[in-house]
Amino acid sequence: MGADVLGRWVPDRPEDVAAVFAKADFPWWIAGGYAIELAVGRELRAHGDLDVLVLRRDQALVRGLLADWDLHVADPPGQGELRPWRPGEVLQPPLHDIWCRCTPNAPWSVQLILDEAEGTQWVSRRDPAIRLPIDQLGRTTETGIPYLAPEVQLFYKAKATRDKDETDFEAVLPLLDAPARAWLADAIKVIAPGHNWLRRLLPVSRT
């Protein structure tokens, strides 16, 4: 589902999103390519959108925070169709992808991603066997912007790797410590056991 089909994108910057979410009383994280850039501390490439990950159980709080925005959910996911996210509507799996813009005439600027949780555990929507404590799911920049831990973001990028994902992997790999590499390798084995990234991760992963 691309911007050429559903309208123009002018993605916000992470600091713009942080200003919008400053009053959020729920956890949220910059995701996607911007999360990798926040981890490495420099720009790597151009971005077509800006992703923000939130937990599905907090969706009503997100909907309230963005009450004045124009919000549309991809329904069904990945099929090039959007419909309004109605106030009070509870989105159930597999719906997880929400496009956001300030007004109906503005370009899209933020893409919300809903992810699953059980108690204190984040649970991957791709396979419930893949999980982490929620307090280990992200990092925070020196200026206070939360972003998805790079090993978690790379896991999401591993399903259908593109050139930009390879760029992100090469940039952030040196920053991953042994536990992060091990977790990522184990997670990739579940969804893509033949993935070429495993050769770079296996020397310090569990066997």
PDB file of C-alpha atoms in Angstrom:
ATOM      1  CA  MET A   1       0.000   0.000   0.000  1.00  0.00           C
ATOM      2  CA  GLY A   2       1.775   3.108  -1.202  1.00  0.00           C
ATOM      3  CA  ALA A   3       1.447   6.857  -1.073  1.00  0.00           C
ATOM      4  CA  ASP A   4       0.962   6.953  -4.840  1.00  0.00           C
ATOM      5  CA  VAL A   5      -2.312   5.044  -4.361  1.00  0.00           C
ATOM      6  CA  LEU A   6      -3.722   6.669  -1.250  1.00  0.00           C
ATOM      7  CA  GLY A   7      -2.385  10.202  -1.277  1.00  0.00           C
ATOM      8  CA  ARG A   8       0.681  12.277  -0.632  1.00  0.00           C
ATOM      9  CA  TRP A   9       3.022  11.742   2.318  1.00  0.00           C
ATOM     10  CA  VAL A  10       5.056  14.474   3.997  1.00  0.00           C
ATOM     11  CA  PRO A  11       6.331  12.657   7.076  1.00  0.00           C
ATOM     12  CA  ASP A  12       6.782  14.474  10.341  1.00  0.00           C
ATOM     13  CA  ARG A  13      10.172  14.486  12.021  1.00  0.00           C
ATOM     14  CA  PRO A  14      10.651  12.573  15.298  1.00  0.00           C
ATOM     15  CA  GLU A  15      10.809  15.840  17.224  1.00  0.00           C
ATOM     16  CA  ASP A  16       7.450  16.866  15.714  1.00  0.00           C
ATOM     17  CA  VAL A  17       5.878  13.621  16.890  1.00  0.00           C
ATOM     18  CA  ALA A  18       7.444  14.026  20.327  1.00  0.00           C
ATOM     19  CA  ALA A  19       5.740  17.418  20.624  1.00  0.00           C
ATOM     20  CA  VAL A  20       2.369  15.930  19.684  1.00  0.00           C
ATOM     21  CA  PHE A  21       2.820  13.011  22.108  1.00  0.00           C
ATOM     22  CA  ALA A  22       4.262  15.134  24.933  1.00  0.00           C
ATOM     23  CA  LYS A  23       1.079  14.690  26.999  1.00  0.00           C
ATOM     24  CA  ALA A  24       0.713  10.962  26.272  1.00  0.00           C
ATOM     25  CA  ASP A  25       0.122   8.895  29.395  1.00  0.00           C
ATOM     26  CA  PHE A  26       0.907   5.625  27.610  1.00  0.00           C
ATOM     27  CA  PRO A  27       4.103   4.165  26.125  1.00  0.00           C
ATOM     28  CA  TRP A  28       4.947   4.939  22.501  1.00  0.00           C
ATOM     29  CA  TRP A  29       8.019   4.605  20.328  1.00  0.00           C
ATOM     30  CA  ILE A  30       9.301   6.024  17.050  1.00  0.00           C
ATOM     31  CA  ALA A  31       9.618   3.005  14.756  1.00  0.00           C
ATOM     32  CA  GLY A  32      10.751   2.229  11.219  1.00  0.00           C
ATOM     33  CA  GLY A  33      13.794   3.761   9.603  1.00  0.00           C
ATOM     34  CA  TYR A  34      13.717   6.771  11.891  1.00  0.00           C
ATOM     35  CA  ALA A  35      14.180   4.446  14.887  1.00  0.00           C
ATOM     36  CA  ILE A  36      17.391   3.168  13.329  1.00  0.00           C
ATOM     37  CA  GLU A  37      18.594   6.732  12.738  1.00  0.00           C
ATOM     38  CA  LEU A  38      17.859   7.693  16.328  1.00  0.00           C
ATOM     39  CA  ALA A  39      19.885   4.677  17.444  1.00  0.00           C
ATOM     40  CA  VAL A  40      22.922   5.513  15.309  1.00  0.00           C
ATOM     41  CA  GLY A  41      22.639   9.258  15.841  1.00  0.00           C
ATOM     42  CA  ARG A  42      22.758  10.348  12.211  1.00  0.00           C
ATOM     43  CA  GLU A  43      20.668  10.489   9.054  1.00  0.00           C
ATOM     44  CA  LEU A  44      21.010   7.495   6.761  1.00  0.00           C
ATOM     45  CA  ARG A  45      18.525   8.040   3.933  1.00  0.00           C
ATOM     46  CA  ALA A  46      15.294   9.683   2.834  1.00  0.00           C
ATOM     47  CA  HIS A  47      12.040   8.511   4.400  1.00  0.00           C
ATOM     48  CA  GLY A  48       8.651   8.072   2.805  1.00  0.00           C
ATOM     49  CA  ASP A  49       6.780   7.996   6.114  1.00  0.00           C
ATOM     50  CA  LEU A  50       7.227   8.095   9.880  1.00  0.00           C
ATOM     51  CA  ASP A  51       6.064   5.161  12.020  1.00  0.00           C
ATOM     52  CA  VAL A  52       4.965   5.320  15.647  1.00  0.00           C
ATOM     53  CA  LEU A  53       4.390   2.075  17.523  1.00  0.00           C
ATOM     54  CA  VAL A  54       1.857   1.882  20.346  1.00  0.00           C
ATOM     55  CA  LEU A  55       0.283  -1.046  22.194  1.00  0.00           C
ATOM     56  CA  ARG A  56      -3.138  -2.131  21.007  1.00  0.00           C
ATOM     57  CA  ARG A  57      -4.478  -1.956  24.548  1.00  0.00           C
ATOM     58  CA  ASP A  58      -3.720   1.798  24.557  1.00  0.00           C
ATOM     59  CA  GLN A  59      -5.548   2.556  21.315  1.00  0.00           C
ATOM     60  CA  ALA A  60      -8.372   4.490  23.008  1.00  0.00           C
ATOM     61  CA  LEU A  61      -5.786   6.765  24.622  1.00  0.00           C
ATOM     62  CA  VAL A  62      -4.081   7.300  21.260  1.00  0.00           C
ATOM     63  CA  ARG A  63      -7.446   7.984  19.616  1.00  0.00           C
ATOM     64  CA  GLY A  64      -8.178  10.572  22.301  1.00  0.00           C
ATOM     65  CA  LEU A  65      -4.784  12.224  21.959  1.00  0.00           C
ATOM     66  CA  LEU A  66      -5.291  12.568  18.197  1.00  0.00           C
ATOM     67  CA  ALA A  67      -8.995  13.391  18.428  1.00  0.00           C
ATOM     68  CA  ASP A  68      -8.614  16.432  16.141  1.00  0.00           C
ATOM     69  CA  TRP A  69      -6.654  14.526  13.502  1.00  0.00           C
ATOM     70  CA  ASP A  70      -7.937  12.729  10.403  1.00  0.00           C
ATOM     71  CA  LEU A  71      -7.285   9.029  11.055  1.00  0.00           C
ATOM     72  CA  HIS A  72      -7.776   6.124   8.656  1.00  0.00           C
ATOM     73  CA  VAL A  73      -7.166   2.420   9.213  1.00  0.00           C
ATOM     74  CA  ALA A  74      -5.851   0.052   6.547  1.00  0.00           C
ATOM     75  CA  ASP A  75      -8.655  -2.483   6.204  1.00  0.00           C
ATOM     76  CA  PRO A  76      -7.673  -5.074   5.224  1.00  0.00           C
ATOM     77  CA  PRO A  77      -3.977  -4.506   6.063  1.00  0.00           C
ATOM     78  CA  GLY A  78      -1.648  -4.152   3.103  1.00  0.00           C
ATOM     79  CA  GLN A  79      -4.368  -4.239   0.447  1.00  0.00           C
ATOM     80  CA  GLY A  80      -4.391  -0.589  -0.627  1.00  0.00           C
ATOM     81  CA  GLU A  81      -7.634   0.351   1.105  1.00  0.00           C
ATOM     82  CA  LEU A  82      -8.238   2.876   3.887  1.00  0.00           C
ATOM     83  CA  ARG A  83     -11.363   3.701   5.852  1.00  0.00           C
ATOM     84  CA  PRO A  84     -11.968   6.216   8.657  1.00  0.00           C
ATOM     85  CA  TRP A  85     -11.144   5.108  12.184  1.00  0.00           C
ATOM     86  CA  ARG A  86     -14.374   6.054  13.883  1.00  0.00           C
ATOM     87  CA  PRO A  87     -14.331   7.607  17.377  1.00  0.00           C
ATOM     88  CA  GLY A  88     -14.976   4.888  19.947  1.00  0.00           C
ATOM     89  CA  GLU A  89     -14.195   2.060  17.501  1.00  0.00           C
ATOM     90  CA  VAL A  90     -11.969  -0.651  18.965  1.00  0.00           C
ATOM     91  CA  LEU A  91      -9.646  -2.071  16.346  1.00  0.00           C
ATOM     92  CA  GLN A  92      -9.182  -5.830  16.582  1.00  0.00           C
ATOM     93  CA  PRO A  93      -6.446  -7.962  14.972  1.00  0.00           C
ATOM     94  CA  PRO A  94      -5.438  -8.147  12.218  1.00  0.00           C
ATOM     95  CA  LEU A  95      -6.072  -4.381  11.901  1.00  0.00           C
ATOM     96  CA  HIS A  96      -2.906  -2.620  13.049  1.00  0.00           C
ATOM     97  CA  ASP A  97      -1.986   0.093  10.512  1.00  0.00           C
ATOM     98  CA  ILE A  98      -3.403   3.630  10.905  1.00  0.00           C
ATOM     99  CA  TRP A  99      -2.603   6.581   8.633  1.00  0.00           C
ATOM    100  CA  CYS A 100      -2.745  10.007  10.265  1.00  0.00           C
ATOM    101  CA  ARG A 101      -2.888  13.584   9.018  1.00  0.00           C
ATOM    102  CA  CYS A 102      -3.752  16.844  10.742  1.00  0.00           C
ATOM    103  CA  THR A 103      -6.733  17.590   8.474  1.00  0.00           C
ATOM    104  CA  PRO A 104      -8.460  15.829   5.550  1.00  0.00           C
ATOM    105  CA  ASN A 105      -6.709  18.187   3.130  1.00  0.00           C
ATOM    106  CA  ALA A 106      -3.238  17.772   4.618  1.00  0.00           C
ATOM    107  CA  PRO A 107      -0.707  15.167   3.487  1.00  0.00           C
ATOM    108  CA  TRP A 108      -0.292  12.034   5.580  1.00  0.00           C
ATOM    109  CA  SER A 109       2.376  12.619   8.217  1.00  0.00           C
ATOM    110  CA  VAL A 110       2.338   9.767  10.765  1.00  0.00           C
ATOM    111  CA  GLN A 111       1.706   6.048  10.467  1.00  0.00           C
ATOM    112  CA  LEU A 112       0.520   4.443  13.722  1.00  0.00           C
ATOM    113  CA  ILE A 113       1.279   0.764  14.251  1.00  0.00           C
ATOM    114  CA  LEU A 114      -0.654  -1.217  16.869  1.00  0.00           C
ATOM    115  CA  ASP A 115       1.228  -4.069  18.524  1.00  0.00           C
ATOM    116  CA  GLU A 116       0.206  -6.674  21.036  1.00  0.00           C
ATOM    117  CA  ALA A 117       0.943  -7.066  24.748  1.00  0.00           C
ATOM    118  CA  GLU A 118       0.227  -9.522  27.548  1.00  0.00           C
ATOM    119  CA  GLY A 119       0.724  -8.073  31.007  1.00  0.00           C
ATOM    120  CA  THR A 120       4.261  -6.716  31.124  1.00  0.00           C
ATOM    121  CA  GLN A 121       5.280  -8.475  27.892  1.00  0.00           C
ATOM    122  CA  TRP A 122       5.328  -7.129  24.351  1.00  0.00           C
ATOM    123  CA  VAL A 123       4.138  -9.863  21.987  1.00  0.00           C
ATOM    124  CA  SER A 124       4.946  -9.815  18.282  1.00  0.00           C
ATOM    125  CA  ARG A 125       1.854  -9.730  16.088  1.00  0.00           C
ATOM    126  CA  ARG A 126       3.751 -11.947  13.644  1.00  0.00           C
ATOM    127  CA  ASP A 127       4.357 -14.792  16.080  1.00  0.00           C
ATOM    128  CA  PRO A 128       3.315 -14.821  19.753  1.00  0.00           C
ATOM    129  CA  ALA A 129       6.414 -16.854  20.607  1.00  0.00           C
ATOM    130  CA  ILE A 130       8.486 -13.717  19.992  1.00  0.00           C
ATOM    131  CA  ARG A 131       8.259 -11.353  22.957  1.00  0.00           C
ATOM    132  CA  LEU A 132      10.141  -9.003  25.244  1.00  0.00           C
ATOM    133  CA  PRO A 133       9.454  -7.205  28.514  1.00  0.00           C
ATOM    134  CA  ILE A 134       7.812  -3.912  27.546  1.00  0.00           C
ATOM    135  CA  ASP A 135      10.445  -1.988  29.510  1.00  0.00           C
ATOM    136  CA  GLN A 136      13.086  -3.461  27.170  1.00  0.00           C
ATOM    137  CA  LEU A 137      11.221  -2.693  23.965  1.00  0.00           C
ATOM    138  CA  GLY A 138      12.657   0.764  23.421  1.00  0.00           C
ATOM    139  CA  ARG A 139      15.409   3.260  24.051  1.00  0.00           C
ATOM    140  CA  THR A 140      15.342   7.032  24.599  1.00  0.00           C
ATOM    141  CA  THR A 141      17.443   9.736  22.977  1.00  0.00           C
ATOM    142  CA  GLU A 142      19.281  12.347  25.011  1.00  0.00           C
ATOM    143  CA  THR A 143      16.472  14.754  24.174  1.00  0.00           C
ATOM    144  CA  GLY A 144      13.848  12.359  25.495  1.00  0.00           C
ATOM    145  CA  ILE A 145      12.429  10.867  22.286  1.00  0.00           C
ATOM    146  CA  PRO A 146      11.504   7.174  22.730  1.00  0.00           C
ATOM    147  CA  TYR A 147      12.309   4.845  19.857  1.00  0.00           C
ATOM    148  CA  LEU A 148      12.027   1.137  19.195  1.00  0.00           C
ATOM    149  CA  ALA A 149      15.086  -0.889  20.166  1.00  0.00           C
ATOM    150  CA  PRO A 150      17.092  -1.522  16.979  1.00  0.00           C
ATOM    151  CA  GLU A 151      17.017  -5.303  17.352  1.00  0.00           C
ATOM    152  CA  VAL A 152      13.212  -5.209  17.476  1.00  0.00           C
ATOM    153  CA  GLN A 153      13.020  -2.890  14.474  1.00  0.00           C
ATOM    154  CA  LEU A 154      15.392  -5.110  12.504  1.00  0.00           C
ATOM    155  CA  PHE A 155      13.203  -8.101  13.326  1.00  0.00           C
ATOM    156  CA  TYR A 156      10.289  -6.351  11.639  1.00  0.00           C
ATOM    157  CA  LYS A 157      12.475  -5.426   8.679  1.00  0.00           C
ATOM    158  CA  ALA A 158      13.665  -9.016   8.236  1.00  0.00           C
ATOM    159  CA  LYS A 159      10.356 -10.367   6.896  1.00  0.00           C
ATOM    160  CA  ALA A 160      10.693  -8.812   3.427  1.00  0.00           C
ATOM    161  CA  THR A 161      14.080  -7.129   3.279  1.00  0.00           C
ATOM    162  CA  ARG A 162      14.541  -4.222   0.876  1.00  0.00           C
ATOM    163  CA  ASP A 163      17.641  -2.216  -0.024  1.00  0.00           C
ATOM    164  CA  LYS A 164      16.813   0.398   2.611  1.00  0.00           C
ATOM    165  CA  ASP A 165      16.553  -2.343   5.241  1.00  0.00           C
ATOM    166  CA  GLU A 166      20.017  -3.588   4.324  1.00  0.00           C
ATOM    167  CA  THR A 167      21.275  -0.017   4.758  1.00  0.00           C
ATOM    168  CA  ASP A 168      19.681   0.156   8.196  1.00  0.00           C
ATOM    169  CA  PHE A 169      21.076  -3.249   9.200  1.00  0.00           C
ATOM    170  CA  GLU A 170      24.635  -2.368   8.215  1.00  0.00           C
ATOM    171  CA  ALA A 171      24.451   0.968  10.039  1.00  0.00           C
ATOM    172  CA  VAL A 172      23.139  -0.306  13.362  1.00  0.00           C
ATOM    173  CA  LEU A 173      24.705  -3.786  13.563  1.00  0.00           C
ATOM    174  CA  PRO A 174      27.925  -2.543  15.259  1.00  0.00           C
ATOM    175  CA  LEU A 175      25.801  -1.045  18.055  1.00  0.00           C
ATOM    176  CA  LEU A 176      24.073  -4.317  18.956  1.00  0.00           C
ATOM    177  CA  ASP A 177      25.542  -6.066  21.980  1.00  0.00           C
ATOM    178  CA  ALA A 178      25.644  -9.859  22.308  1.00  0.00           C
ATOM    179  CA  PRO A 179      22.221 -10.226  24.001  1.00  0.00           C
ATOM    180  CA  ALA A 180      20.567  -8.026  21.360  1.00  0.00           C
ATOM    181  CA  ARG A 181      22.164  -9.987  18.524  1.00  0.00           C
ATOM    182  CA  ALA A 182      21.154 -13.265  20.133  1.00  0.00           C
ATOM    183  CA  TRP A 183      17.551 -12.143  20.558  1.00  0.00           C
ATOM    184  CA  LEU A 184      17.395 -10.898  16.974  1.00  0.00           C
ATOM    185  CA  ALA A 185      18.894 -14.087  15.563  1.00  0.00           C
ATOM    186  CA  ASP A 186      16.470 -16.241  17.524  1.00  0.00           C
ATOM    187  CA  ALA A 187      13.519 -14.111  16.415  1.00  0.00           C
ATOM    188  CA  ILE A 188      14.541 -14.188  12.745  1.00  0.00           C
ATOM    189  CA  LYS A 189      14.890 -17.973  12.885  1.00  0.00           C
ATOM    190  CA  VAL A 190      11.195 -18.163  13.719  1.00  0.00           C
ATOM    191  CA  ILE A 191       9.959 -16.082  10.761  1.00  0.00           C
ATOM    192  CA  ALA A 192      12.762 -16.455   8.183  1.00  0.00           C
ATOM    193  CA  PRO A 193      15.141 -19.309   9.090  1.00  0.00           C
ATOM    194  CA  GLY A 194      17.180 -18.885   5.910  1.00  0.00           C
ATOM    195  CA  HIS A 195      17.667 -15.130   6.206  1.00  0.00           C
ATOM    196  CA  ASN A 196      21.091 -13.840   5.155  1.00  0.00           C
ATOM    197  CA  TRP A 197      21.364 -11.642   8.286  1.00  0.00           C
ATOM    198  CA  LEU A 198      21.753 -14.765  10.403  1.00  0.00           C
ATOM    199  CA  ARG A 199      25.299 -15.276   9.124  1.00  0.00           C
ATOM    200  CA  ARG A 200      26.226 -11.920  10.654  1.00  0.00           C
ATOM    201  CA  LEU A 201      24.410 -12.585  13.913  1.00  0.00           C
ATOM    202  CA  LEU A 202      25.032 -16.282  14.610  1.00  0.00           C
ATOM    203  CA  PRO A 203      28.629 -16.017  15.912  1.00  0.00           C
ATOM    204  CA  VAL A 204      27.303 -14.353  19.066  1.00  0.00           C
ATOM    205  CA  SER A 205      23.842 -15.914  19.173  1.00  0.00           C
ATOM    206  CA  ARG A 206      22.702 -18.997  21.013  1.00  0.00           C
ATOM    207  CA  THR A 207      23.054 -22.265  19.167  1.00  0.00           C
TER     208      THR A 207
END
